[in-house]
mmCIF file of C-alpha atoms and ligand atoms in Angstrom:
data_model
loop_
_atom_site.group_PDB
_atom_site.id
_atom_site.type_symbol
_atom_site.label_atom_id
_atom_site.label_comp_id
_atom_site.label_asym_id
_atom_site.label_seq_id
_atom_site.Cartn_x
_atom_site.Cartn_y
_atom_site.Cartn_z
ATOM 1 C CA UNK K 11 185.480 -71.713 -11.404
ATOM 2 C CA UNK K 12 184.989 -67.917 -12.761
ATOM 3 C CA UNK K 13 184.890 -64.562 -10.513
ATOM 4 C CA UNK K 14 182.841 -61.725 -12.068
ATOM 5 C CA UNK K 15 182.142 -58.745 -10.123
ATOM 6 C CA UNK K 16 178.447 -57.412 -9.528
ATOM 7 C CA UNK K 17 178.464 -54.586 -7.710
ATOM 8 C CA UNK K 18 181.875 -52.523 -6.684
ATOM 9 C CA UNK K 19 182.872 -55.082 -3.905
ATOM 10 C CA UNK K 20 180.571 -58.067 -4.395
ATOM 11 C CA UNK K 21 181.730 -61.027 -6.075
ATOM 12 C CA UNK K 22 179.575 -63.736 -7.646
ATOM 13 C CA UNK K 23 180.717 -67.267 -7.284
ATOM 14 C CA UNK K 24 178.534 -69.740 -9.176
ATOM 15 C CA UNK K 25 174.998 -69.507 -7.626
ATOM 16 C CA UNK K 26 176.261 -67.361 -4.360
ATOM 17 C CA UNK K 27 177.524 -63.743 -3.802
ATOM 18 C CA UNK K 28 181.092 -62.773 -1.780
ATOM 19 C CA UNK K 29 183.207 -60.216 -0.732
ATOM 20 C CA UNK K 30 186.636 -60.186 -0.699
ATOM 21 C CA UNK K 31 188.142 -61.164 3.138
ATOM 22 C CA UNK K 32 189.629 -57.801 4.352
ATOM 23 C CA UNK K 33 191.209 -60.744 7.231
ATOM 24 C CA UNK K 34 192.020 -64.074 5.319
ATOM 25 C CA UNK K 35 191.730 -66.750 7.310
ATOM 26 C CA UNK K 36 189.226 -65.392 9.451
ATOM 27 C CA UNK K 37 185.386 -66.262 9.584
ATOM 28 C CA UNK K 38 183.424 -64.530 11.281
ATOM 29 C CA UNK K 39 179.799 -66.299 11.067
ATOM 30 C CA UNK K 40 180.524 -69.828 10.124
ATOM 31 C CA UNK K 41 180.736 -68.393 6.248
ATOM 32 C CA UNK K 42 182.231 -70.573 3.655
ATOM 33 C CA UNK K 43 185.733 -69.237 2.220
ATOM 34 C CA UNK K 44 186.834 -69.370 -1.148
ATOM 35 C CA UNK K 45 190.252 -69.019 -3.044
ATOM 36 C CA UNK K 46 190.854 -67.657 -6.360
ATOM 37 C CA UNK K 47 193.536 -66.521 -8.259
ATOM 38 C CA UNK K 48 195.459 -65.428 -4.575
ATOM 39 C CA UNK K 49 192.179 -63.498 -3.109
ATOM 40 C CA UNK K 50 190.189 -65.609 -0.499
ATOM 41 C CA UNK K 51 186.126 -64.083 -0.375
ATOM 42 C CA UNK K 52 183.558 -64.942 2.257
ATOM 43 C CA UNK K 53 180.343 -66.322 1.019
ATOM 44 C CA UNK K 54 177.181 -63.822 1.836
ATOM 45 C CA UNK K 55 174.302 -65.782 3.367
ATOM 46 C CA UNK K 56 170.839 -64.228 2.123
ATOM 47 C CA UNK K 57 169.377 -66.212 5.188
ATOM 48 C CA UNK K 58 171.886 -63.980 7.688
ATOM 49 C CA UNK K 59 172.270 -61.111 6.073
ATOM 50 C CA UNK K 60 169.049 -58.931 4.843
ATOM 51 C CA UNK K 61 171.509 -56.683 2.837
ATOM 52 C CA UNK K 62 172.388 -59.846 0.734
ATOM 53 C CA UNK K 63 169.036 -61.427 0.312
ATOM 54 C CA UNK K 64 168.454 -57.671 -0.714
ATOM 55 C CA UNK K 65 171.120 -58.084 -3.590
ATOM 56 C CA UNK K 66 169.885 -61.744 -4.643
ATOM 57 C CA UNK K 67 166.502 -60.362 -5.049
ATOM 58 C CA UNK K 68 167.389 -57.239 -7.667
ATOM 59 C CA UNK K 69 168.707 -54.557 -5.685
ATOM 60 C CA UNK K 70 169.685 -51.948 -8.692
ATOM 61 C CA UNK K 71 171.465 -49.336 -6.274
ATOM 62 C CA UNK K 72 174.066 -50.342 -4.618
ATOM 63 C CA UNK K 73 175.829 -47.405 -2.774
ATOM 64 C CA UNK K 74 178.553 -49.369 -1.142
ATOM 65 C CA UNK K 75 182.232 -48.749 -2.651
ATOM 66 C CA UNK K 76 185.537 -49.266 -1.325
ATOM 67 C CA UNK K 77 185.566 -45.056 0.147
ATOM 68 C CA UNK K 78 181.927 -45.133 1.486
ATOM 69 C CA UNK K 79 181.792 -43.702 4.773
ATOM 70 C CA UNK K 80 178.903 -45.708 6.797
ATOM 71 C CA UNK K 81 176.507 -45.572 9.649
ATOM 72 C CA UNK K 82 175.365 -49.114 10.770
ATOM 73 C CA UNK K 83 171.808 -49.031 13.075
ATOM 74 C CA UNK K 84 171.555 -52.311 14.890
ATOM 75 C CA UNK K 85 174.762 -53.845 14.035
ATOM 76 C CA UNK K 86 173.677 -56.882 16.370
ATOM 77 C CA UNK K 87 176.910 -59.383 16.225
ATOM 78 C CA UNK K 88 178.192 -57.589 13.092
ATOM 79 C CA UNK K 89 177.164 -60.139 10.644
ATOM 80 C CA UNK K 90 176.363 -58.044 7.859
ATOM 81 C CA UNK K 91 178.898 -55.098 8.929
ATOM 82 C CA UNK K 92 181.436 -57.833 8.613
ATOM 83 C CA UNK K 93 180.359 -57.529 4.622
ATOM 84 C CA UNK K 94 180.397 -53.928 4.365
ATOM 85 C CA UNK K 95 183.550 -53.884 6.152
ATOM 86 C CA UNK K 96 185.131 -56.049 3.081
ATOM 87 C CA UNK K 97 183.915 -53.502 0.494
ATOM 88 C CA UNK K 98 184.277 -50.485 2.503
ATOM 89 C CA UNK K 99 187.958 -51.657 3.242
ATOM 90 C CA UNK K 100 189.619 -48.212 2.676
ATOM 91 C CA UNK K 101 186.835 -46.592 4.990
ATOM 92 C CA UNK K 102 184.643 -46.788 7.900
ATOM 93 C CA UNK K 103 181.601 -48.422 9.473
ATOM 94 C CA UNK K 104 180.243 -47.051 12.200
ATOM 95 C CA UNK K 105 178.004 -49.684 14.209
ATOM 96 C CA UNK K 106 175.197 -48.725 16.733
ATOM 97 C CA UNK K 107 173.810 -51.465 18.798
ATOM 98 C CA UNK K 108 172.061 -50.820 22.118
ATOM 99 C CA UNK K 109 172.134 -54.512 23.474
ATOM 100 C CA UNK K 110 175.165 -54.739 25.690
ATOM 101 C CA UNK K 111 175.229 -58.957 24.809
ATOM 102 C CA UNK K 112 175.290 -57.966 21.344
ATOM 103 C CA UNK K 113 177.990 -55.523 21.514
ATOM 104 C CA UNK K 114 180.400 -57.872 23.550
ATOM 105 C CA UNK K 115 180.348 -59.796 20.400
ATOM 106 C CA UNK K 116 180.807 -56.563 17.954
ATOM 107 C CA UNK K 117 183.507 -55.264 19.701
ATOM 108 C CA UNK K 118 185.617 -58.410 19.455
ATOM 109 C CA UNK K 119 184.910 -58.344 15.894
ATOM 110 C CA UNK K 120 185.987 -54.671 16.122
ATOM 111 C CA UNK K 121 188.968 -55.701 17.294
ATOM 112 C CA UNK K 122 189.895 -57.754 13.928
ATOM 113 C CA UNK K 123 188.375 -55.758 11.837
ATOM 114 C CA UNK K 124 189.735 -52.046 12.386
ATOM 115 C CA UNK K 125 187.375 -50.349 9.680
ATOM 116 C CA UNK K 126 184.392 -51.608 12.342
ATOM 117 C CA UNK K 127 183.566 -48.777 15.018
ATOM 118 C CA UNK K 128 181.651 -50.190 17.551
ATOM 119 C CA UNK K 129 179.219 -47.363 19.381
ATOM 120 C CA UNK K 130 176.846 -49.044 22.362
ATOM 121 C CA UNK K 131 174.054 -46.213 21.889
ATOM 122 C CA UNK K 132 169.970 -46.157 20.871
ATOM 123 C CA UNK K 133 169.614 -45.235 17.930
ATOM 124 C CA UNK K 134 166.685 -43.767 18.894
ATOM 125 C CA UNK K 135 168.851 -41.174 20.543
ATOM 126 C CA UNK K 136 171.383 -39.850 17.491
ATOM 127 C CA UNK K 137 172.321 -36.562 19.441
ATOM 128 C CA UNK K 138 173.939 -39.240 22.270
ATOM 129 C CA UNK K 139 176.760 -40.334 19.087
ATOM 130 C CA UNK K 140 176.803 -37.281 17.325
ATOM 131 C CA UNK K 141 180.183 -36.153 18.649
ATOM 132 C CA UNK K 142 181.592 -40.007 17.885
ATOM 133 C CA UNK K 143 180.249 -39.994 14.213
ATOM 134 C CA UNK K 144 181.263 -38.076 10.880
ATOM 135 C CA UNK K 145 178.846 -37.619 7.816
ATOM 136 C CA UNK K 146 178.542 -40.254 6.018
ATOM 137 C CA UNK K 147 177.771 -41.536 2.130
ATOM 138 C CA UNK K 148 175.480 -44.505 3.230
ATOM 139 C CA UNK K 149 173.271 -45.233 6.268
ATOM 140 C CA UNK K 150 172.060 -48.805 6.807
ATOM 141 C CA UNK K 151 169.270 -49.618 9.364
ATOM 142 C CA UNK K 152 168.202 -53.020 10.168
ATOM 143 C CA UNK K 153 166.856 -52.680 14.063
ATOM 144 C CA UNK K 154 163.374 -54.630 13.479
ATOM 145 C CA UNK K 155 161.548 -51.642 16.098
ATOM 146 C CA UNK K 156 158.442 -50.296 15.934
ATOM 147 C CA UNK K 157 159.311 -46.889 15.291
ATOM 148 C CA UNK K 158 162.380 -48.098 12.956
ATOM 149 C CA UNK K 159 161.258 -45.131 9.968
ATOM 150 C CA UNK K 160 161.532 -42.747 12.613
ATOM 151 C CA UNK K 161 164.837 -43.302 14.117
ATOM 152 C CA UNK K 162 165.963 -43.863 10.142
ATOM 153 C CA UNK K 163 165.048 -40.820 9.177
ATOM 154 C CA UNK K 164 166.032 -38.922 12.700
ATOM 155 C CA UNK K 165 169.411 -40.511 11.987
ATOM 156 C CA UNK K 166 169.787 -39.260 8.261
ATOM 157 C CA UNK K 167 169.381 -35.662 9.376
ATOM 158 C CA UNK K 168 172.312 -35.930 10.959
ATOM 159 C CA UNK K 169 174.261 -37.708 9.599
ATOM 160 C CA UNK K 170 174.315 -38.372 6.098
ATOM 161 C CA UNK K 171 175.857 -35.841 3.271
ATOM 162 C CA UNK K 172 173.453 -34.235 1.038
ATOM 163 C CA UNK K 173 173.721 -36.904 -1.746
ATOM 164 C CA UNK K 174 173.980 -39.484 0.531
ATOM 165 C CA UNK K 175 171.964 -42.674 0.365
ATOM 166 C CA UNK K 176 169.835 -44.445 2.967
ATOM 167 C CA UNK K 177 168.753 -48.411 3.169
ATOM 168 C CA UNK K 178 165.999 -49.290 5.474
ATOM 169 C CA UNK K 179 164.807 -53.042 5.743
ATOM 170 C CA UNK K 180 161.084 -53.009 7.577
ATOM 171 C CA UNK K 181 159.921 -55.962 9.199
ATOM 172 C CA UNK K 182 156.454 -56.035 9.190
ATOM 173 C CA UNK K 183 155.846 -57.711 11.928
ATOM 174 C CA UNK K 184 158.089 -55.849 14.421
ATOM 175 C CA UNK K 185 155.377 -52.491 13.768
ATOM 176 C CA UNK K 186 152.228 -54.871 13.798
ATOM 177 C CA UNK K 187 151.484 -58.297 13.588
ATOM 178 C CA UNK K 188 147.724 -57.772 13.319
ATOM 179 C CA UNK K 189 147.980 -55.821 10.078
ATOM 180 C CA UNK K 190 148.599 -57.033 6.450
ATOM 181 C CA UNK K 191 152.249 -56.524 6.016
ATOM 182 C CA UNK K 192 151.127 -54.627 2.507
ATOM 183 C CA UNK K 193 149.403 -52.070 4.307
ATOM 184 C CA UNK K 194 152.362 -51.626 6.209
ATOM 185 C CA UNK K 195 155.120 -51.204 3.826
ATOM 186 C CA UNK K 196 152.801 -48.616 2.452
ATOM 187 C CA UNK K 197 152.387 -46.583 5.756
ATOM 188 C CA UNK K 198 155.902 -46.548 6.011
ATOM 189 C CA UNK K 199 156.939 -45.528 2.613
ATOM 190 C CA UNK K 200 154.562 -42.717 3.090
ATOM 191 C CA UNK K 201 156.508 -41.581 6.556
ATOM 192 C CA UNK K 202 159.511 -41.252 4.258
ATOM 193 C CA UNK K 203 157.882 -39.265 1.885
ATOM 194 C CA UNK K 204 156.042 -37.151 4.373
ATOM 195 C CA UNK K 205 159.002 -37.184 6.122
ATOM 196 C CA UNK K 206 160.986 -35.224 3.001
ATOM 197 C CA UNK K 207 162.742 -38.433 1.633
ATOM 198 C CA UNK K 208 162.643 -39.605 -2.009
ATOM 199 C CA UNK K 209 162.136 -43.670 -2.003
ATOM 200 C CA UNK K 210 164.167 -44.632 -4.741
ATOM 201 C CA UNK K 211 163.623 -48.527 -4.654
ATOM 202 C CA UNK K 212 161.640 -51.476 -2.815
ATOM 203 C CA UNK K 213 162.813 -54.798 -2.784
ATOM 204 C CA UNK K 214 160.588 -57.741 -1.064
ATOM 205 C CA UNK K 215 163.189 -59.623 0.956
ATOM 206 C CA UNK K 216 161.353 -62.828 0.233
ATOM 207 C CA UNK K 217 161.801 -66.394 0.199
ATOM 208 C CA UNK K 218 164.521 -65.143 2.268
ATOM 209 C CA UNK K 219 163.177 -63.276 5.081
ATOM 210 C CA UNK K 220 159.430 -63.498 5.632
ATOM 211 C CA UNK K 221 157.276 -59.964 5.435
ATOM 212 C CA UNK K 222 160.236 -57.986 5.140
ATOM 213 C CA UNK K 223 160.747 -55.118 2.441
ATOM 214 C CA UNK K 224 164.055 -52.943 1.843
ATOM 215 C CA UNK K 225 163.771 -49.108 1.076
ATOM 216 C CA UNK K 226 166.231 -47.300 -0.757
ATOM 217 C CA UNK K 227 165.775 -43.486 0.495
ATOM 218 C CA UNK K 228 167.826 -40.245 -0.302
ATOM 219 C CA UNK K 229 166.902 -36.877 0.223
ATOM 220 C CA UNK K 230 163.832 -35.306 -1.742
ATOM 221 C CA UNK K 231 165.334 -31.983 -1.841
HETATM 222 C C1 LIG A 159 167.733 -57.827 13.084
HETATM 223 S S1 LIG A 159 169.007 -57.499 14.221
HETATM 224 C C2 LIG A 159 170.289 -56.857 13.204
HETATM 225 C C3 LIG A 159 171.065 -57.848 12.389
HETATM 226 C C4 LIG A 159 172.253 -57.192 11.706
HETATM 227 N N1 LIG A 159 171.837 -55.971 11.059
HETATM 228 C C5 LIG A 159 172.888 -58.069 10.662
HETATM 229 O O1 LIG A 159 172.366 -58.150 9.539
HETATM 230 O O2 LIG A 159 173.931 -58.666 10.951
HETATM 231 C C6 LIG A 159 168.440 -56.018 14.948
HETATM 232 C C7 LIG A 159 169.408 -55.418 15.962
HETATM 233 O O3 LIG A 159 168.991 -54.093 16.233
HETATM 234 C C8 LIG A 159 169.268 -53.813 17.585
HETATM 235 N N2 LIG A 159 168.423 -52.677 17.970
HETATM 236 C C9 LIG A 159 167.081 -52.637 18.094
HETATM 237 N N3 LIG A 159 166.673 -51.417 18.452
HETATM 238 C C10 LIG A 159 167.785 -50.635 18.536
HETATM 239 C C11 LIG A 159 168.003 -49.279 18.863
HETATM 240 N N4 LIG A 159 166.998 -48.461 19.174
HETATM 241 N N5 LIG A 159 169.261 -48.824 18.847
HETATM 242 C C12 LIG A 159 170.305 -49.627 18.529
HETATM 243 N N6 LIG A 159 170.154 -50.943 18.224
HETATM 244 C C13 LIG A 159 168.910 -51.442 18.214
HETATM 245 C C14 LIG A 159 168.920 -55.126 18.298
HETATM 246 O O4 LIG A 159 169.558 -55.212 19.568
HETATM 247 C C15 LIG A 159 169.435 -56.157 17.302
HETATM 248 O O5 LIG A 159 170.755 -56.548 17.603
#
């Protein structure tokens, strides 16, 4: 078996991509472990995890490193924070879910994981966790709402640094299930740009997640 490293943090073995357990020994979804050479890495599910299916489907930037401050929007159970928290490992994440089920969950991951902040909060709302959360080199939203380009965007005002970067996945079916999912993805890339964001990339989450496009954003300034 080889190891060869994709992006800074993400490992691919054979036909999958890993990252490197920050807690050997500990799963945290079910995930398949791996040794190697005295490092154990947790297999990253494109079917779980958007960010992944994201990667597998030629994501060029990848803003992640092992210093990148983060802010998570709709951590849900932390599956895919769990990842970032591997390649983030000398940093933090800090996770916003509003569902108080969902959070129970988080916050026990939290408590393995100490890069993981947990935050119960809307992220609708940013002014509500501005006084728990620091600037930050990378936001990630994944909250499959209606008015998810808005809260992105509301939430990279205030919190990420100038040359910061943004990931949005859109679902196209969470803003309208009536309209062609291509008309969609084009209404909201134009909110970004209206909105004074530069869209660097696009990446079609397909076959693994159905009607579903990422956005790589930064500021257009
Ligand atoms: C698709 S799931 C996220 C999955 C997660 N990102 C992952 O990959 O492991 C969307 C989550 O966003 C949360 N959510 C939706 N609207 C939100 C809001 N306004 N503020 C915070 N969380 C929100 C939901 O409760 C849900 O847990």
């Amino acid at each position: 078996m080889e190891i060869e490293e994709s992006f800074s943090g993400v490992y691919i073995i054979e036909d999958h991509i890993a990252t490197e357990n920050l807690k050997p020994s500990i799963k945290v979804y079910g995930e398949k472990l791996v040794d190697f050479e005295g490092k154990e890495y947790r297999i990253w599910d494109p079917r779980r995890s958007k960010l992944a299916a994201a990667i597998l489907k030629g994501l060029k930037r990848f803003p992640f490193h092992e210093d990148s401050k983060v802010l998570y929007l709709g951590a849900s159970a932390g599956t895919t924070p769990s990842h970032i928290s591997d390649i983030a490992r000398n940093s933090l994440v800090y996770c916003v879910e509003f569902s108080p089920r969902m959070m129970r969950e988080l916050v026990d991951l939290c408590k393995v994981r100490e890069n993981l902040i947990p935050i119960l909060g809307d992220a609708t709302k940013p002014k509500n966790y501005l006084n728990l959360v620091e600037k930050v080199d990378v936001l990630y939203c994944d909250v499959a709402q209606a008015k998810q380009s808005e809260l992105f965007m509301d939430n990279m005002r205030l919190f990420l640094k100038p040359e910061g970067i943004g990931i949005i996945t859109v679902k196209a079916r969470s803003i309208d299930v009536t309209q062609n999912p291509k008309k969609i993805f084009r209404e909201e890339e134009s909110k970004l740009k209206t909105g004074g964001f530069r869209v660097l990339e696009r990446v079609k989450l397909e076959p693994y997640e159905k009607d579903h496009m990422a956005f790589v954003c930064e500021f257009a300034f």
